[in-house]
Coordinates of C-alpha atoms in Angstrom, one line a residue:
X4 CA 0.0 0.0 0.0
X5 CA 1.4 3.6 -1.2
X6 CA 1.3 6.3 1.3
X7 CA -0.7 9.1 0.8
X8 CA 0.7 12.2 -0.3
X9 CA -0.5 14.0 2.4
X10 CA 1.4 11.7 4.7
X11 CA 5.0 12.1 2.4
X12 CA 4.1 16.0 2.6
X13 CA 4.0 16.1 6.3
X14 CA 6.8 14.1 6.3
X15 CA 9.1 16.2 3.9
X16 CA 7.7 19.1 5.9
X17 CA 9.2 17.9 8.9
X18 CA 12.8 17.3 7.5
X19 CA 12.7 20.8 6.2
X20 CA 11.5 22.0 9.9
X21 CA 14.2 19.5 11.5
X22 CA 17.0 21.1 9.1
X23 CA 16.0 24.8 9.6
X24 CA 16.2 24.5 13.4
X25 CA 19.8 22.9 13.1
X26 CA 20.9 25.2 10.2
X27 CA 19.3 27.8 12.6
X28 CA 21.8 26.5 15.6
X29 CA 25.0 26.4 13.4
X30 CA 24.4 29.5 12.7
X31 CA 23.6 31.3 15.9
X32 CA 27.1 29.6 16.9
X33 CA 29.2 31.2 14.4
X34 CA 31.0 33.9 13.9
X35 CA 29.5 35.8 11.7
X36 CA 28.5 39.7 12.3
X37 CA 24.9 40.0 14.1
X38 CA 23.8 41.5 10.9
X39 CA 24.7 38.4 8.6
X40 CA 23.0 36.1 11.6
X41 CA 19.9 37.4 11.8
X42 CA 19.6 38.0 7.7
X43 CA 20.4 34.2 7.3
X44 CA 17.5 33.8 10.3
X45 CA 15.1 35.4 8.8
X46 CA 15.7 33.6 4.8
X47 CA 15.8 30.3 6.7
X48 CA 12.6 31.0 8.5
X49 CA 10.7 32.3 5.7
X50 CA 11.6 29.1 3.8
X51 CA 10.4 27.0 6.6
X52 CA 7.4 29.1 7.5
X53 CA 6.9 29.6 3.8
X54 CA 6.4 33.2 4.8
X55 CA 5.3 36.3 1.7
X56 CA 7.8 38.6 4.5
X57 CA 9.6 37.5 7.4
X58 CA 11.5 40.1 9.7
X59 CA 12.7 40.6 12.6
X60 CA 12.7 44.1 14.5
X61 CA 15.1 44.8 17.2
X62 CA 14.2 46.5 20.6
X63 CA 16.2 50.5 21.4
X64 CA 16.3 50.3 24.7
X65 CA 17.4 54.3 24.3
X66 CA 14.5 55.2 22.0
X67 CA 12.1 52.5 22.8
X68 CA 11.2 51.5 19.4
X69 CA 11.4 48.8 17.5
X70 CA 13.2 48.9 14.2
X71 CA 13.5 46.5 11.1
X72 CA 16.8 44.4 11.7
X73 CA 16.7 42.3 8.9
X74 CA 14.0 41.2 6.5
X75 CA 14.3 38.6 3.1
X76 CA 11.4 41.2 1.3
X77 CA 13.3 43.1 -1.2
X78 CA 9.6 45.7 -0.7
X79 CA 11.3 49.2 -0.1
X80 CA 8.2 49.9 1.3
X81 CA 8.0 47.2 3.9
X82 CA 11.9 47.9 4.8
X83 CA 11.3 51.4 5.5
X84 CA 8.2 51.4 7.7
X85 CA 8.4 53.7 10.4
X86 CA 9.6 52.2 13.7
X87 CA 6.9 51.0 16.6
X88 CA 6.6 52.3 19.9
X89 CA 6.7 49.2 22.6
X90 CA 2.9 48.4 22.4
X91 CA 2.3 49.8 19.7
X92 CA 0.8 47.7 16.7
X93 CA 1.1 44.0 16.6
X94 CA 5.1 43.7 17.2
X95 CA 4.8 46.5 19.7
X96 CA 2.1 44.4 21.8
X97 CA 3.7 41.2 21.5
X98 CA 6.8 42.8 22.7
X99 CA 5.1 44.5 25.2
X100 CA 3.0 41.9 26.6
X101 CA 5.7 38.8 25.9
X102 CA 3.5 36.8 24.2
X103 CA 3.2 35.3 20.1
X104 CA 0.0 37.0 18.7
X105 CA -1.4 35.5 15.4
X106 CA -3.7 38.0 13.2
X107 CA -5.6 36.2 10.3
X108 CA -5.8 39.6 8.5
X109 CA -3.9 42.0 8.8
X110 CA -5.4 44.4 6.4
X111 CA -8.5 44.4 8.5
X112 CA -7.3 44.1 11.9
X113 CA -7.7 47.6 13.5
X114 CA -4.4 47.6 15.7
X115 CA -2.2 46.9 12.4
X116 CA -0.8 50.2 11.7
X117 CA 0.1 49.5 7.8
X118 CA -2.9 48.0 5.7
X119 CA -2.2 50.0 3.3
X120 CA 1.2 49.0 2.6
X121 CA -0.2 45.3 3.5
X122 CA -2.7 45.0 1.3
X123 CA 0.1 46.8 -1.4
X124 CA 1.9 44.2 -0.5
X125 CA -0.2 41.2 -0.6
X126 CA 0.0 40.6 3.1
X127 CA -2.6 38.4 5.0
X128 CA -1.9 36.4 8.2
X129 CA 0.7 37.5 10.6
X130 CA 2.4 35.6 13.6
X131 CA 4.5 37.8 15.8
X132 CA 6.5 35.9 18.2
X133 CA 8.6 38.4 21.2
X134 CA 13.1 37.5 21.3
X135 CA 13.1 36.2 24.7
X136 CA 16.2 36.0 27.1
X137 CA 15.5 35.7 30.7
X138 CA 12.3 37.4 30.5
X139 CA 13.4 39.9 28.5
X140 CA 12.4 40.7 25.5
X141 CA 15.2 41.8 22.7
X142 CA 12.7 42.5 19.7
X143 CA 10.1 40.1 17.6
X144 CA 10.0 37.7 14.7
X145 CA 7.0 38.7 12.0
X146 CA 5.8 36.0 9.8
X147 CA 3.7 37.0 7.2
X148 CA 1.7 34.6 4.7
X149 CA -0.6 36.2 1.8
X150 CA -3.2 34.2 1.9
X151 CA -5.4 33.9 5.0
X152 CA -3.6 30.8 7.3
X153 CA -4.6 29.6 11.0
X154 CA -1.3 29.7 12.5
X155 CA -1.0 26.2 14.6
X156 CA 0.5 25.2 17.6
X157 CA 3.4 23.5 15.8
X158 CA 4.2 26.0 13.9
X159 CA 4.2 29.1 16.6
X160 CA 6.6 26.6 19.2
X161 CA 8.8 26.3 16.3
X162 CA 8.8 30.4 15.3
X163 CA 9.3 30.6 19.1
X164 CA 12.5 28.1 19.2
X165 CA 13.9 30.8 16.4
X166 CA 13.2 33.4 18.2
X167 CA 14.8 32.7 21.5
X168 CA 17.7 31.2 19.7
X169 CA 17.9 35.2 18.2
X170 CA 17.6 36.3 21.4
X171 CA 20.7 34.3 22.3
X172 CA 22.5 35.6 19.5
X173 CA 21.5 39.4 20.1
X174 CA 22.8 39.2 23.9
X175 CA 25.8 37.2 23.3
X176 CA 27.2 39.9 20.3
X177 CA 25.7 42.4 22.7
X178 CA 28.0 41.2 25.8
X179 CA 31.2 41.0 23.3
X180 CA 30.5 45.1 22.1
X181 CA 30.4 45.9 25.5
X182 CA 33.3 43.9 26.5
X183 CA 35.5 45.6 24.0
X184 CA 33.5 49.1 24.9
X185 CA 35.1 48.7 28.4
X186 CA 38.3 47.3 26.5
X187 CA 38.7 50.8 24.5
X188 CA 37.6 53.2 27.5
X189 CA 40.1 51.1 29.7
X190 CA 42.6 51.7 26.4
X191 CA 41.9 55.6 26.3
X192 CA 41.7 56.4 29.9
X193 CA 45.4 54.8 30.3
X194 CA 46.9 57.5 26.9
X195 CA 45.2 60.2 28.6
X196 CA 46.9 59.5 31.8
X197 CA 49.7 59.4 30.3
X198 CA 49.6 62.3 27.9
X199 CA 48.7 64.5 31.1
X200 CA 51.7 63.2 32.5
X201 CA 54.2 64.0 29.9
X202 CA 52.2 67.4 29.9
X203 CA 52.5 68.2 33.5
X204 CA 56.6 67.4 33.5
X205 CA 57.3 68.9 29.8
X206 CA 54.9 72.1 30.5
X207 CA 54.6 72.5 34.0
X208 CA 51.0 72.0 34.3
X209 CA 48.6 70.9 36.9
X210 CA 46.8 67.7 35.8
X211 CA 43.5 69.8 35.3
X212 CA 45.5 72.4 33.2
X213 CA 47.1 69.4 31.0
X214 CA 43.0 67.9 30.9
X215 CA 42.0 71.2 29.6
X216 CA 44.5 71.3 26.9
X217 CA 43.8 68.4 25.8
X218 CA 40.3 68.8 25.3
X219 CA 40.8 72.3 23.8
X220 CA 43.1 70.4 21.1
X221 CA 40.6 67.8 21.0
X222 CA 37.9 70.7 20.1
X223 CA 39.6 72.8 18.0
X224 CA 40.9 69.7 15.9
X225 CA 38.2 68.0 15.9
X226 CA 39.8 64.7 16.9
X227 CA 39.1 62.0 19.4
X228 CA 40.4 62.6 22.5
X229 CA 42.4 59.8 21.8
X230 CA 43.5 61.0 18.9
X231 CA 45.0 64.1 20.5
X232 CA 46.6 62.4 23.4
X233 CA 48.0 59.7 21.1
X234 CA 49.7 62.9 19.1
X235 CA 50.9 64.3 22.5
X236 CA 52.4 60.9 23.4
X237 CA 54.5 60.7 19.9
X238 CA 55.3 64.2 19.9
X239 CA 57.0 63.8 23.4
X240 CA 58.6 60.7 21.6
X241 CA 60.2 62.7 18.8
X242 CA 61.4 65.2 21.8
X243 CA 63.3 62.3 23.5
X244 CA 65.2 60.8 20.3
X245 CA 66.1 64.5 19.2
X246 CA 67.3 65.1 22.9
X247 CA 69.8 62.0 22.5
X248 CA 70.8 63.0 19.3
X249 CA 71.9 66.1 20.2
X250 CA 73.4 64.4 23.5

């Protein structure tokens, strides 16, 4: 007896689900640039979901928006949709309440804030799942499909399992820039002690005086402070070797 083809297509469907979720894991463990990670994401789960637009909108935690990260549409319109306000629109509650919301229309539903551009862009169902680490939430996964599709339970755990393994992605290259934030501030508070100190022996300065000059240089220059004391540092170099060659 042949199996039905509704029984190999369930089957081949879960291969492709089983493969996205470990492609998904490689590449949350590589090194690639948080850009590049989340762009893969978002192809892989479109293919998987087989999403019209899949995106994923990260959380400023300065502004408190949401903005589009990455996306596979290539619809300038969809990329440059103005950013959502934590609770506002679909992403913005599902970020705000930490829940997956499913929509079965968007072009009808009356907290969507773009049917125009949705029903431009042929968009129908949306499931919007919140990045979660530690109760946090880091932004949202969209999934759009253009024709009207009952999200099931299956298929939001498995948008959820991408999602938090974004999330995991997001804080880890989050923890790194802030490591090497502390790296460079460490870095630049050392040549600024130092430049003050070749100041205050070569010039006679008090440390605020040699701080002052600095940041004047820095101003009217328009360099880094960093820059300037870096200057300051080789200049007081070149002093020493002429100094010797002249001894």
């Amino acid at each position: 007896m042949w199996p039905c083809s509704c029984s190999i297509k369930a089957e081949q469907r879960k291969a492709l689900q089983v493969e996205t979720l470990s492609q998904v894991s490689e590449t949350v463990a590589s090194n690639r640039l948080i850009k590049d990670v989340l762009q893969l994401l978002v192809t892989m789960t479109a293919q998987m979901m087989n999403s019209k637009i899949c995106s994923i909108m990260l959380l400023d935690e300065t502004s408190g928006e949401l903005r589009i990260a990455a996306t596979q549409s290539l619809s300038e319109q969809y990329r440059r949709k103005p950013n959502l306000k934590i609770g506002q629109g679909i992403s913005g509650r599902a970020v705000k309440d930490r829940r997956s919301i499913i929509v079965l229309d968007v072009s009808t539903e009356r907290d969507y804030m773009y049917p125009d551009m949705a029903k431009k862009e042929g968009l129908c169902s949306l499931l919007s799942v919140p990045m979660m680490v530690r109760d946090k939430a880091l932004g949202v996964i969209n999934s759009y499909t253009s024709v009207p599709h009952v999200f099931t339970g299956e298929e939001v755990k498995l948008l959820q399992a991408i999602a938090n393994q974004a999330a995991v992605a997001i804080e880890h290259t989050t923890l790194i820039e802030k490591s090497h934030e502390m790296q460079e501030a460490l870095a630049v508070r050392k040549l600024m002690e130092r430049a003050k100190g070749y100041l205050m022996r070569s010039k006679k300065l008090t440390e605020e005086e040699a701080f002052k000059l600095i940041q004047r240089q820095s101003m009217d220059f328009r360099k880094s402070m960093r820059e300037i004391a870096e200057a300051v540092l080789l200049a007081g170099e070149l002093d020493q070797r002429v100094e010797k060659q002249r001894g």
